[in-house]
Coordinates of C-alpha atoms in Angstrom, one line a residue:
M1 CA 26.0 -3.0 4.1
K2 CA 24.9 -1.2 7.3
L3 CA 26.1 2.5 7.1
R4 CA 23.8 3.4 9.4
R5 CA 25.0 1.1 12.1
S6 CA 28.5 2.1 11.7
L7 CA 28.6 5.7 11.5
A8 CA 26.2 5.9 15.0
M9 CA 29.5 4.2 16.6
A10 CA 31.6 6.5 14.7
A11 CA 29.5 8.9 16.6
A12 CA 30.3 6.8 19.6
V13 CA 33.8 7.4 19.3
A14 CA 33.0 10.9 19.2
V15 CA 31.2 10.5 22.7
A16 CA 34.7 8.9 24.6
T17 CA 36.9 12.4 23.1
P18 CA 35.2 15.7 24.5
V19 CA 34.0 17.3 20.8
A20 CA 30.8 18.3 19.9
L21 CA 28.6 16.1 18.6
F22 CA 25.5 17.0 16.2
A23 CA 23.5 14.0 15.5
A24 CA 20.1 13.0 14.0
S25 CA 16.9 10.7 16.0
P26 CA 17.8 7.1 16.5
A27 CA 16.9 5.4 12.9
L28 CA 15.2 2.9 14.7
A29 CA 11.0 2.2 14.1
A30 CA 9.3 2.1 17.3
G31 CA 9.2 -1.1 19.0
T32 CA 11.5 -3.3 20.4
S33 CA 10.5 -6.3 18.8
V34 CA 9.0 -7.2 15.4
T35 CA 6.2 -10.2 15.1
Q36 CA 5.5 -12.0 12.1
T37 CA 2.5 -13.3 11.5
Q38 CA 1.7 -16.2 9.1
N39 CA 0.1 -13.8 6.6
Q40 CA 2.5 -10.9 6.5
P41 CA 4.2 -10.2 3.2
T42 CA 8.2 -11.0 2.9
Y43 CA 10.4 -7.8 2.2
A44 CA 11.1 -9.9 -1.2
E45 CA 7.4 -9.9 -1.7
L46 CA 7.0 -6.4 -1.2
A47 CA 10.0 -5.3 -3.1
Q48 CA 8.3 -7.6 -6.2
A49 CA 5.3 -5.3 -5.4
V50 CA 6.8 -2.0 -5.9
D51 CA 8.4 -3.3 -9.5
D52 CA 5.2 -5.0 -10.3
A53 CA 3.3 -2.2 -9.6
K54 CA 5.9 0.2 -11.3
K55 CA 5.9 -1.8 -14.1
A56 CA 2.0 -1.5 -14.2
Y57 CA 2.5 2.1 -13.4
E58 CA 4.5 2.7 -16.8
D59 CA 2.4 0.3 -18.8
A60 CA -0.9 2.5 -18.2
V61 CA 1.0 5.6 -18.9
I62 CA 2.2 4.2 -22.6
A63 CA -1.1 2.8 -22.7
K64 CA -2.9 6.3 -22.1
E65 CA -0.5 8.3 -24.9
E66 CA -1.4 5.0 -27.5
G67 CA -5.2 5.3 -26.8
Q68 CA -4.7 8.9 -27.4
K69 CA -3.4 8.2 -30.1
K70 CA -5.9 6.0 -31.6
V71 CA -8.8 7.7 -30.9
Q72 CA -7.2 10.7 -32.4
E73 CA -6.3 8.9 -35.2
T74 CA -9.8 7.1 -35.4
L75 CA -11.9 10.4 -35.3
R76 CA -9.9 12.0 -37.7
A77 CA -10.8 9.2 -39.7
L78 CA -14.0 8.9 -39.7
D79 CA -14.8 12.5 -40.2
S80 CA -13.0 11.8 -43.7
D81 CA -15.5 12.8 -46.4
T82 CA -13.4 9.2 -47.8
H83 CA -14.3 6.8 -45.0
P84 CA -16.8 4.3 -45.6
L85 CA -18.7 5.1 -42.7
K86 CA -18.8 8.7 -43.1
A87 CA -19.5 8.5 -47.4
A88 CA -22.6 6.8 -46.5
A89 CA -23.4 8.4 -44.0
L90 CA -22.8 11.7 -46.3
A91 CA -24.6 9.6 -49.7
A92 CA -28.3 8.6 -47.3
A93 CA -28.4 12.3 -46.7
E94 CA -28.0 13.1 -49.8
E95 CA -31.3 10.6 -50.7
A96 CA -32.9 11.6 -47.9
K97 CA -32.9 15.4 -48.9
E98 CA -34.3 14.0 -52.6
A99 CA -37.2 12.3 -51.4
S100 CA -37.8 15.4 -49.0
A101 CA -37.4 17.4 -52.3
A102 CA -39.4 14.6 -54.4
Q103 CA -42.2 14.4 -51.7
A104 CA -42.7 18.4 -51.5
A105 CA -42.9 18.3 -55.4
A106 CA -45.7 15.6 -55.1
D107 CA -47.6 17.3 -52.4
K108 CA -48.0 20.4 -54.6
A109 CA -48.9 18.4 -57.7
V110 CA -51.8 17.0 -55.6
T111 CA -52.6 20.8 -54.5
E112 CA -52.4 22.2 -58.0
A113 CA -54.8 18.9 -59.0
E114 CA -57.5 19.3 -56.6
A115 CA -57.9 23.0 -57.2
A116 CA -57.7 21.6 -60.9
L117 CA -60.6 19.5 -60.3
E118 CA -62.1 22.1 -58.2
A119 CA -62.6 24.5 -60.9
A120 CA -63.3 21.9 -63.4
E121 CA -66.6 22.4 -65.5
G122 CA -68.5 19.7 -67.5
D123 CA -68.6 15.7 -66.6
T124 CA -65.7 15.0 -69.1
E125 CA -63.4 17.8 -67.8
K126 CA -64.0 17.1 -64.2
A127 CA -63.3 13.3 -65.2
E128 CA -60.6 14.6 -66.6
A129 CA -59.3 16.7 -63.8
R130 CA -60.0 13.6 -61.3
Q131 CA -58.2 10.8 -63.2
A132 CA -54.9 13.4 -62.9
L133 CA -55.7 14.0 -59.0
E134 CA -56.0 10.1 -58.6
A135 CA -52.6 9.8 -60.4
A136 CA -50.5 13.1 -58.3
E137 CA -52.0 11.2 -55.1
S138 CA -50.2 8.2 -56.0
V139 CA -47.4 9.9 -57.1
L140 CA -47.1 11.3 -53.7
A141 CA -48.0 8.2 -51.8
G142 CA -45.1 7.0 -53.5
A143 CA -42.5 10.0 -52.5
V144 CA -43.8 10.0 -49.1
E145 CA -42.9 6.2 -48.7
A146 CA -39.3 7.1 -50.5
K147 CA -38.9 9.8 -48.0
R148 CA -39.8 7.2 -45.0
K149 CA -36.8 4.7 -46.0
A150 CA -34.7 7.6 -47.1
D151 CA -35.2 9.1 -43.7
T152 CA -34.6 5.5 -42.1
A153 CA -31.5 4.9 -44.2
A154 CA -29.7 7.9 -43.6
E155 CA -30.6 7.5 -39.8
K156 CA -28.9 4.5 -39.7
A157 CA -25.9 5.7 -41.0
G158 CA -25.5 8.7 -39.1
T159 CA -26.1 6.2 -35.9
A160 CA -23.1 3.8 -37.6
L161 CA -21.0 6.8 -37.9
D162 CA -21.7 8.1 -34.3
D163 CA -21.2 4.6 -32.8
A164 CA -18.2 3.9 -34.2
R165 CA -16.9 7.8 -33.0
V166 CA -18.2 6.1 -29.4
A167 CA -16.4 3.0 -29.8
A168 CA -13.1 4.9 -30.5
A169 CA -14.3 7.2 -27.6
R170 CA -15.0 4.3 -25.2
E171 CA -11.6 2.4 -26.1
Y172 CA -10.0 5.0 -25.1
S173 CA -12.0 5.5 -21.9
L174 CA -10.3 2.2 -20.8
V175 CA -7.1 3.1 -20.5
Q176 CA -7.6 7.2 -20.0
N177 CA -7.7 6.3 -15.8
A178 CA -5.4 3.6 -15.8
P179 CA -2.2 5.9 -15.0
A180 CA -4.1 7.4 -12.0
E181 CA -5.0 4.3 -10.9
T182 CA -2.0 2.4 -11.1
L183 CA -0.3 5.4 -9.4
K184 CA -2.1 4.6 -6.2
V185 CA -1.0 1.2 -6.2
K186 CA 2.5 2.1 -6.8
K187 CA 2.5 4.5 -3.9
A188 CA 0.8 2.2 -2.0
A189 CA 3.2 -0.7 -2.5
E190 CA 6.3 1.9 -1.7
E191 CA 4.9 2.9 1.3
A192 CA 4.7 -0.6 2.3
L193 CA 8.2 -1.1 1.6
A194 CA 9.7 2.2 3.2
A195 CA 7.9 0.9 6.1
A196 CA 9.2 -2.6 5.7
K197 CA 12.9 -0.9 5.3
E198 CA 12.8 0.8 8.5
C199 CA 15.6 -0.4 11.2
V200 CA 13.8 -2.1 14.4
R201 CA 15.2 -3.3 17.5
E202 CA 15.7 -7.0 19.0
D203 CA 16.6 -6.5 22.4
G204 CA 16.8 -10.3 22.0
L205 CA 19.9 -10.2 19.5
T206 CA 22.5 -9.8 22.6
S207 CA 26.6 -9.3 21.6
L208 CA 28.7 -9.7 24.8
A209 CA 32.1 -10.2 25.3
T210 CA 34.2 -12.1 27.5
G211 CA 38.5 -12.0 28.6
L212 CA 38.8 -8.3 28.0
P213 CA 40.3 -7.1 31.5
S214 CA 39.3 -3.3 32.1
K215 CA 43.1 -3.0 32.3
V216 CA 45.7 -3.9 30.0
V217 CA 49.2 -3.8 30.0
A218 CA 51.3 -2.1 26.2
G219 CA 52.9 -4.8 24.7
S220 CA 50.3 -7.3 26.2
T221 CA 48.0 -9.7 23.7
T222 CA 44.0 -10.5 25.0
D223 CA 42.2 -13.2 24.0
I224 CA 38.7 -12.1 23.7
T225 CA 35.5 -14.2 23.3
L226 CA 32.7 -12.9 21.4
R227 CA 29.2 -14.9 22.0
V228 CA 26.4 -13.7 19.7
T229 CA 23.1 -15.4 20.7
N230 CA 19.6 -14.9 19.1
G231 CA 17.1 -14.6 21.8
T232 CA 14.3 -13.9 19.4
A233 CA 11.6 -15.5 18.2
R234 CA 12.7 -15.6 14.5
T235 CA 15.5 -17.0 12.3
L236 CA 17.7 -14.0 11.6
T237 CA 20.9 -13.6 9.2
V238 CA 23.1 -12.4 11.6
D239 CA 26.6 -9.8 11.0
P240 CA 28.6 -9.0 14.6
L241 CA 29.8 -5.8 14.5
V242 CA 33.4 -4.7 16.4
F243 CA 35.6 -1.8 16.9
F244 CA 38.2 -1.1 19.0
H245 CA 39.6 2.8 19.6
V246 CA 42.0 4.2 21.8
E247 CA 41.5 7.9 23.0
G248 CA 42.9 10.8 21.2
E249 CA 44.1 8.4 18.4
G250 CA 43.0 10.0 15.1
K251 CA 41.6 9.1 12.4
G252 CA 44.1 7.6 9.5
A253 CA 46.6 7.3 12.3
E254 CA 48.6 4.4 13.1
G255 CA 46.8 2.5 16.3
A256 CA 48.1 1.2 19.1
L257 CA 45.4 -2.1 19.1
T258 CA 46.0 -4.8 16.5
V259 CA 42.6 -6.7 16.6
E260 CA 42.3 -9.8 14.9
W261 CA 39.4 -12.6 14.8
S262 CA 39.6 -16.4 14.1
N263 CA 37.4 -17.3 10.8
G264 CA 38.2 -21.1 12.4
S265 CA 41.0 -21.7 10.0
G266 CA 43.3 -19.1 10.1
W267 CA 43.0 -15.0 11.6
Q268 CA 41.6 -12.2 10.0
T269 CA 43.0 -8.2 11.2
L270 CA 40.2 -5.7 11.5
D271 CA 41.7 -2.2 9.6
G272 CA 40.7 -0.4 13.0
T273 CA 39.6 2.7 11.2
G274 CA 35.8 2.3 11.9
P275 CA 33.6 -0.5 12.1
E276 CA 33.5 -3.8 10.8
Q277 CA 31.1 -6.8 10.4
I278 CA 32.8 -9.8 10.9
A279 CA 31.8 -13.6 11.3
H280 CA 28.4 -13.7 9.0
V281 CA 26.2 -16.1 9.7
D282 CA 23.5 -17.2 6.7
A283 CA 20.5 -18.2 9.0
M284 CA 20.8 -17.9 13.2
K285 CA 17.4 -19.9 14.7
P286 CA 15.9 -18.9 18.1
G287 CA 17.5 -19.6 21.0
E288 CA 21.0 -20.0 19.3
Q289 CA 24.5 -18.7 20.5
R290 CA 28.0 -18.5 17.9
E291 CA 31.1 -17.5 19.4
V292 CA 34.0 -16.1 17.6
K293 CA 37.4 -15.9 19.0
L294 CA 39.6 -12.3 19.1
R295 CA 42.8 -10.9 19.9
M296 CA 43.5 -7.7 21.3
K297 CA 47.4 -7.0 20.5
V298 CA 48.7 -3.7 22.1
D299 CA 51.4 -2.0 20.6
S300 CA 54.5 -1.7 23.9
A301 CA 54.8 1.5 23.3
A302 CA 51.4 2.6 24.1
G303 CA 50.9 4.8 27.4
A304 CA 54.1 5.8 27.4
A305 CA 53.2 9.5 28.2
G306 CA 50.1 7.5 31.0
A307 CA 47.3 5.4 31.1
A308 CA 44.8 5.9 27.9
D309 CA 41.4 5.1 28.3
A310 CA 40.2 3.0 25.1
F311 CA 36.9 1.2 24.6
A312 CA 35.0 -2.3 22.7
L313 CA 31.5 -1.6 21.4
F314 CA 29.6 -4.7 19.7
A315 CA 26.6 -5.4 18.1
A316 CA 24.6 -7.7 16.0
D317 CA 23.4 -6.7 13.1
A318 CA 20.6 -8.5 11.2
S319 CA 17.7 -9.1 8.9
D320 CA 14.9 -12.1 7.6
V321 CA 12.5 -12.4 5.2
Y322 CA 10.3 -9.7 6.6
N323 CA 13.1 -6.5 7.8
P324 CA 16.1 -6.0 5.7
C325 CA 17.3 -4.3 9.2
V326 CA 16.9 -5.8 12.6
L327 CA 19.5 -4.3 15.2
G328 CA 20.8 -6.2 18.6
P329 CA 21.7 -3.6 21.7
M330 CA 25.1 -2.0 21.4
K331 CA 27.8 -2.8 24.1
R332 CA 30.7 -0.7 25.4
Y333 CA 33.3 -2.1 27.2
D334 CA 35.7 0.6 28.5
F335 CA 39.7 -1.0 29.5
Q336 CA 42.7 1.4 30.3
L337 CA 45.8 0.8 28.8
L338 CA 48.7 1.0 31.3
P339 CA 52.0 2.1 29.7
A340 CA 54.7 -1.5 29.4
G341 CA 55.7 -3.4 32.8
S342 CA 53.0 -1.7 34.6
K343 CA 51.6 -4.6 37.3
P344 CA 48.0 -3.8 37.1
G345 CA 47.8 -6.5 40.0
P346 CA 43.8 -9.1 39.4
A347 CA 41.9 -7.2 36.9
E348 CA 38.3 -7.3 36.4
E349 CA 36.5 -8.1 33.6
A350 CA 35.5 -4.9 31.6
K351 CA 31.7 -4.7 32.4
P352 CA 29.2 -4.3 29.2
G353 CA 27.7 -0.2 29.5
L354 CA 24.5 0.8 28.9
P355 CA 24.1 1.9 25.4
G356 CA 22.8 5.5 26.1
D357 CA 24.6 7.6 23.0
D358 CA 26.2 4.6 21.7
D359 CA 23.1 3.2 20.9
T360 CA 21.8 6.4 18.9
R361 CA 22.9 5.2 15.6
P362 CA 22.6 8.4 13.3
G363 CA 22.3 8.0 10.0
A364 CA 23.3 4.4 10.1
A365 CA 22.2 2.3 6.8
K366 CA 19.8 -0.7 6.9
P367 CA 21.2 -3.9 7.2
G368 CA 20.5 -5.9 3.8
T369 CA 20.2 -2.7 1.7
E370 CA 23.3 -2.4 0.3
A371 CA 25.9 -4.4 -1.6
G372 CA 25.7 -6.6 1.2
H373 CA 24.3 -10.2 2.7
S374 CA 21.2 -10.4 1.8
A375 CA 18.0 -11.1 3.6
Q376 CA 17.3 -14.5 4.9
G377 CA 16.6 -17.7 2.8
E378 CA 19.0 -16.3 -0.3
S379 CA 22.2 -17.8 -0.5
S380 CA 25.5 -15.7 0.3
K381 CA 27.9 -15.7 -1.8
K382 CA 30.4 -15.1 1.2
P383 CA 32.7 -17.7 2.3
T384 CA 32.0 -19.0 5.5
A385 CA 33.5 -21.8 8.5
T386 CA 32.5 -23.2 11.8
G387 CA 32.5 -21.3 15.1
T388 CA 33.4 -22.6 18.8
G389 CA 32.1 -22.7 21.3
T390 CA 28.8 -23.1 23.2
G391 CA 25.6 -23.7 21.7
T392 CA 25.0 -25.7 18.2
A393 CA 28.3 -24.8 15.9
G394 CA 27.8 -23.2 12.8
N395 CA 29.2 -20.5 9.8
L396 CA 29.7 -17.7 12.1
A397 CA 33.4 -16.6 10.9
E398 CA 34.0 -15.6 7.8
T399 CA 36.9 -14.1 5.5
G400 CA 36.8 -10.8 4.8
T401 CA 33.9 -7.9 5.9
S402 CA 31.2 -6.0 4.0
P403 CA 32.2 -4.7 1.1
A404 CA 29.9 -1.4 1.9
M405 CA 31.9 -0.7 5.3
A406 CA 34.4 2.2 3.2
S407 CA 35.8 5.0 5.3
I408 CA 33.5 6.7 7.6
A409 CA 34.9 9.9 6.9
L410 CA 32.8 9.0 3.3
A411 CA 30.6 7.1 3.7
G412 CA 26.7 8.6 3.4
G413 CA 28.4 12.5 3.2
V414 CA 29.5 11.8 7.1
T415 CA 33.1 14.2 8.0
L416 CA 34.6 13.1 11.2
A417 CA 37.5 14.6 13.3
L418 CA 39.0 11.8 15.5
G419 CA 40.8 12.5 19.0
A420 CA 40.5 16.4 19.6
G421 CA 38.6 17.9 16.9
A422 CA 35.2 18.6 16.4
V423 CA 32.3 15.3 15.2
I424 CA 29.5 16.4 12.9
T425 CA 27.2 13.7 11.7
V426 CA 25.4 14.6 9.1
R427 CA 22.1 12.5 8.5
R428 CA 21.9 11.4 5.3
R429 CA 19.3 9.3 4.4
K430 CA 20.2 6.6 1.6
A431 CA 17.2 6.0 -0.9
T432 CA 17.1 2.3 -1.8
G433 CA 15.4 0.6 -4.2
T434 CA 14.0 3.1 -6.4
A435 CA 10.3 3.9 -6.9

C-alpha cells in the first residue's frame, strides 16, 4: 500500500550501517498539516472528476471524427447533381438562363419593330408597324417578368443549397473544438488529483513505543506497547508501520529478532525482512489513541561475538477522504543486544530519536494508492480485532499486513544490500490512477 514509506525505512537501515546511500528528495508536500475546508473536494470526487473529464475528452474526440465524416458526406451529397437541392438549383438556373434568352429575343424584337415603324410610309403601313411594336413590347414585358421570376427562383434554390452547406459546417463546428476544450478540463482535473496525491505531513499523528529497554540480553523476551495518537483535527484511516533490525544482518538472513504483535485474539509474527504495517484502524477520530501489544524475542545466540547494535522504527501512515497519503513522524529507538547471560543491570528504556534521515522517505508510495486500504469513509475488507490500552478501545489490531508490502529488494525498482553492502535507493515515482 505505502511503498514510499517502506523504502524510506529500508533506507534507514542503510543509515545504521557504514554504506553509501543515494536517496531522492523527501516525498512530502510542503507544510506540516492539511486543513480541511467545507468546500474542499474529496479525493474520491477529484478521482471521479478525472474519470468524467477523460470520458468527456474521449467522447469529444469520437464526436469530432464522426462530425468530420458526416460533414464531408453531406457536402459530397450536396455537390451531387442528383441531390434534390442541387437538382432544384440547377433546374432553376437553367430556367433563369432560358428566361434571360427569351428577354433578349423580345428586346431585339421591340428594337426591330421600332425601326420598322420609323421606316413605314403611309397611314396603313404605319398602323401595321405600330401594332407590331405594341405586340413586341407586350411580349418583352412578359419576358421581363418571366426572367424576374426565374432569377428569384434560381436565387432561392441557390440559397437553399448554400444554407444546407452552411448548416453542415455549423453542425461540425459544434464538435470541432470540443477535444481541445475538454482536454483543458481533463488536464486541470489531473493536476488537481496529482496535487491531492502528494504526501502531506501531520506531526500530530504520533507513534510512540514503551517497554523497549536500551539493552536487551540474548535469549530474553521483551514486551512492547506501541501507542498511536491522532493529535490532528481530522479523522484518519491509520496503518501503523514497524520495523526491527540488527546491524550487520543482511536481507534474507535468519534474523536474531522475532517480533510478534497481538491482534487482540492471537499473535501475528512479523516477516522481519522489511517494514510492515499492522493493526489497521478504519477511522481514528481527532484525539483518539490506540495501543497494540508487541513482543520481541531475541535468539539466544545473538551477541555471541559481542554486543550488537539494533533499532526499531515506528510511524503511522494514514489517509482520509481528502488525502490518500498522510504521514506522521517516524521515531527511531536504538538499543543494544548483549550476549546471553549478560548482567546489564538497570537499563533505561530506549528513547525515541529525532527523525532526521530516517524520515526522508525517498520514493515511498502514497498510502491508499495501491492494493491496500481505502481512504476513510470506504469500508475495509480486512478483519479487525479490539485493541487494548488507554483511550477509546477500537479496531487497531488486524491479521496480516498490506498486500503491497512486497520484498524491499523488488518493490519500486529498489535494490538493497543490508549490512556491509552498499545501499542504492532508486526513486521511481509510481503513477497512480491513469490520466
